[in-house]
Coordinates of C-alpha atoms in Angstrom, one line a residue:
V1 CA 23.2 -2.7 17.9
L2 CA 26.6 -3.2 19.6
A3 CA 26.0 -1.0 22.6
A4 CA 23.8 1.7 23.9
G5 CA 23.6 4.0 26.9
G6 CA 22.7 7.5 28.0
G7 CA 23.2 9.6 25.0
Y8 CA 25.0 7.2 22.6
L9 CA 24.1 4.3 20.3
L10 CA 26.9 2.2 18.7
L11 CA 25.9 0.3 15.6
E12 CA 27.5 -2.1 13.2
H13 CA 29.0 -0.5 10.2
I14 CA 27.5 -1.8 6.9
A15 CA 29.6 -0.9 3.9
A16 CA 27.6 -0.2 0.7
S17 CA 28.3 -1.6 -2.7
A18 CA 26.7 -2.0 -6.1
P19 CA 23.5 -4.1 -6.0
A20 CA 23.8 -7.8 -7.0
D21 CA 21.7 -9.2 -9.8
G22 CA 18.3 -9.8 -8.5
Y23 CA 18.6 -7.2 -5.8
W24 CA 15.0 -6.0 -6.1
C25 CA 13.5 -9.5 -6.2
T26 CA 15.5 -10.5 -3.2
L27 CA 14.3 -7.4 -1.3
A28 CA 10.7 -8.1 -2.3
G29 CA 10.9 -11.6 -0.9
Q30 CA 12.5 -10.4 2.3
L31 CA 9.8 -7.7 2.8
A32 CA 7.1 -10.2 2.1
R33 CA 8.5 -12.5 4.8
L34 CA 8.6 -9.6 7.2
H35 CA 5.0 -8.8 6.5
G36 CA 4.1 -12.5 7.0
I37 CA 5.1 -12.4 10.7
A38 CA 1.7 -12.6 12.5
Q39 CA 1.0 -9.9 15.1
P40 CA -1.5 -9.7 17.9
G41 CA -2.8 -6.3 16.9
F42 CA -1.9 -2.8 15.7
G43 CA 0.6 -0.5 17.4
F44 CA 3.9 -1.8 18.9
V45 CA 5.6 -2.7 22.2
Q46 CA 6.7 0.9 22.6
D47 CA 6.5 4.4 21.1
N48 CA 9.3 5.4 18.8
Y49 CA 10.2 8.0 16.1
C50 CA 9.7 8.5 12.4
G51 CA 12.6 10.8 11.6
R52 CA 12.6 13.3 14.5
S53 CA 8.9 13.0 15.0
Q54 CA 7.5 11.1 18.0
Q55 CA 5.4 8.2 16.7
P56 CA 2.9 6.8 19.3
N57 CA 2.2 3.1 19.0
P58 CA -0.5 2.2 21.6
P59 CA -1.8 -1.4 21.2
M60 CA -5.1 -1.4 19.4
S61 CA -7.3 -4.1 17.8
D62 CA -8.8 -1.7 15.2
G63 CA -6.4 -0.8 12.4
Y64 CA -8.7 1.9 11.1
R65 CA -8.8 3.6 14.5
F66 CA -5.0 3.2 14.8
F67 CA -4.2 4.7 11.4
A68 CA -6.7 7.6 12.0
E69 CA -5.7 8.5 15.5
C70 CA -2.0 7.7 15.7
R71 CA -1.0 8.6 12.2
L72 CA -3.2 10.9 10.2
L73 CA -4.9 13.0 12.9
L74 CA -1.8 13.2 14.9
Q75 CA 0.2 14.7 12.1
A76 CA -2.6 17.0 10.9
E77 CA -3.1 18.4 14.4
R78 CA 0.7 19.0 14.8
A79 CA 0.7 20.9 11.5
A80 CA -2.3 23.0 12.5
R81 CA -0.7 24.0 15.7
Q82 CA 2.4 25.2 13.7
G83 CA 0.2 27.1 11.3
R84 CA 1.1 24.9 8.4
L85 CA -2.5 23.5 7.9
Q86 CA -5.7 25.4 8.0
A87 CA -9.2 24.5 9.1
W88 CA -10.3 23.1 5.7
H89 CA -7.2 20.8 5.7
L90 CA -8.2 19.4 9.1
R91 CA -11.8 18.8 8.0
A92 CA -10.5 16.9 4.9
V93 CA -8.3 14.7 7.1
E94 CA -11.2 14.1 9.5
S95 CA -13.4 13.2 6.5
I96 CA -10.8 10.7 5.3
C97 CA -10.5 9.2 8.8
A98 CA -14.3 8.8 9.0
R99 CA -14.3 6.8 5.7
L100 CA -11.2 4.7 6.1
E101 CA -13.3 1.5 6.2
Q102 CA -14.6 2.4 2.7
L103 CA -11.2 3.4 1.4
V104 CA -8.9 0.6 2.8
P105 CA -9.8 -3.1 2.7
P106 CA -9.3 -5.2 5.8
Q107 CA -5.6 -6.2 6.4
D108 CA -4.2 -8.2 9.2
P109 CA -1.5 -6.4 11.2
A110 CA 2.1 -7.1 10.1
L111 CA 5.5 -6.1 11.3
L112 CA 6.5 -3.0 9.2
H113 CA 9.8 -1.2 8.7
G114 CA 7.7 2.0 8.9
D115 CA 10.0 4.4 7.0
L116 CA 11.0 2.4 4.0
W117 CA 11.9 5.2 1.6
S118 CA 14.7 4.8 -1.0
G119 CA 17.4 6.0 1.4
N120 CA 16.7 3.3 4.0
H121 CA 17.6 0.3 1.9
F122 CA 20.8 -0.4 0.0
A123 CA 23.2 -3.1 -1.1
A124 CA 25.7 -4.3 1.5
A125 CA 29.3 -5.4 0.6
D126 CA 28.0 -8.6 -0.9
G127 CA 25.5 -6.8 -3.1
Q128 CA 22.5 -8.1 -1.1
P129 CA 19.8 -5.8 0.4
V130 CA 19.8 -4.4 3.9
V131 CA 17.4 -2.0 5.5
V132 CA 18.3 0.6 8.1
D133 CA 16.7 3.3 10.2
P134 CA 13.4 1.6 10.9
A135 CA 10.3 3.2 12.5
C136 CA 8.7 -0.2 13.3
Y137 CA 5.2 -0.8 14.2
W138 CA 2.4 -3.4 13.6
G139 CA 0.3 -2.0 10.8
W140 CA -1.1 -2.5 7.3
P141 CA 1.5 -4.1 4.9
E142 CA 0.4 -1.8 2.0
A143 CA 1.8 1.2 4.0
D144 CA 5.4 -0.1 3.7
L145 CA 5.0 -0.6 0.0
A146 CA 3.5 2.9 -0.4
M147 CA 6.5 4.5 1.3
M148 CA 8.8 2.9 -1.2
V149 CA 7.2 5.0 -4.1
L150 CA 7.1 8.3 -2.3
F151 CA 10.7 9.4 -3.2
G152 CA 11.5 7.1 -6.2
R153 CA 9.9 3.9 -7.3
P154 CA 11.1 0.3 -7.4
P155 CA 11.0 -1.5 -10.7
A156 CA 8.0 -3.5 -11.7
A157 CA 9.9 -6.7 -10.9
F158 CA 9.9 -5.8 -7.2
F159 CA 6.1 -5.6 -7.0
A160 CA 5.7 -8.7 -9.2
R161 CA 7.9 -10.8 -6.8
Y162 CA 6.2 -9.4 -3.7
L163 CA 2.8 -10.4 -5.1
E164 CA 4.0 -13.9 -5.7
H165 CA 4.6 -14.2 -2.0
R166 CA 1.8 -12.0 -0.7
P167 CA -1.1 -11.2 -3.0
L168 CA -2.8 -7.9 -2.2
P169 CA -6.4 -6.7 -2.5
A170 CA -7.4 -5.1 -5.8
G171 CA -6.6 -1.4 -6.1
W172 CA -3.5 -1.5 -3.9
Q173 CA -1.5 0.9 -6.0
Q174 CA -4.3 3.5 -5.9
R175 CA -4.2 3.5 -2.1
F176 CA -0.5 4.4 -1.9
E177 CA -1.2 8.2 -1.8
L178 CA -3.6 7.6 1.1
Y179 CA -1.0 5.8 3.2
N180 CA 1.7 8.4 2.3
L181 CA -0.4 11.2 3.5
Y182 CA 1.0 10.4 6.9
H183 CA 4.6 10.8 5.7
L184 CA 3.8 13.9 3.7
M185 CA 2.3 15.6 6.8
N186 CA 5.3 14.4 8.8
H187 CA 7.6 16.0 6.3
L188 CA 5.5 19.1 6.3
N189 CA 6.0 19.3 10.1
L190 CA 9.7 18.5 9.9
F191 CA 10.9 20.3 6.8
G192 CA 8.4 23.0 6.1
D193 CA 5.8 24.3 3.6
S194 CA 7.3 22.8 0.5
Y195 CA 5.4 19.7 1.3
R196 CA 2.0 21.4 1.7
A197 CA 1.1 21.1 -2.0
G198 CA 1.6 17.3 -1.8
V199 CA -0.6 17.1 1.2
E200 CA -3.3 19.1 -0.5
D201 CA -3.2 16.9 -3.6
V202 CA -4.0 13.9 -1.5
L203 CA -6.7 15.7 0.5
R204 CA -8.4 16.8 -2.7
R205 CA -8.4 13.3 -4.1
F206 CA -9.6 11.4 -1.0
G207 CA -11.1 14.1 1.2

């Protein structure tokens, strides 16, 4: 950030180029280091946005409660108010929230990018990775990895290098859909009913 004020934000321009050799392995190492930054709890120092959606980040010691109340239930209730989800959808989300401790292994809070889809990382002029447009909070590291497969998928080498730095509990890939339920419902709220089928697929699997 170069400057900011009422109604404007001036950012450094980062020119894009072709990725250098080892781009994905470098990005994996960088993300693992980010996730290695110890945090006091879940939430963040302030609320922010994921896309155009307000993202509340109240400090909490319980990651299950944080993900349930400030991520899943929040988006589900927004969608219901807009008529995009029905009563059975809400019951399924509530069922998932009640069983999060059985579905997700304990994870220490880490500093997350928060919106790390394929459009929010790219190669700068030197071919090395940069990330942009964060929706930072302190949360479960697996949630950042999950977002990376929602609209495209990194090569296997990315995950292999990440695991070299930060081993994950068994079943981590099977939990990706659960974490991405938050983003799918956010997209349902932002962009419309074309995302309902994706939400329903996750609800039928986990709810």
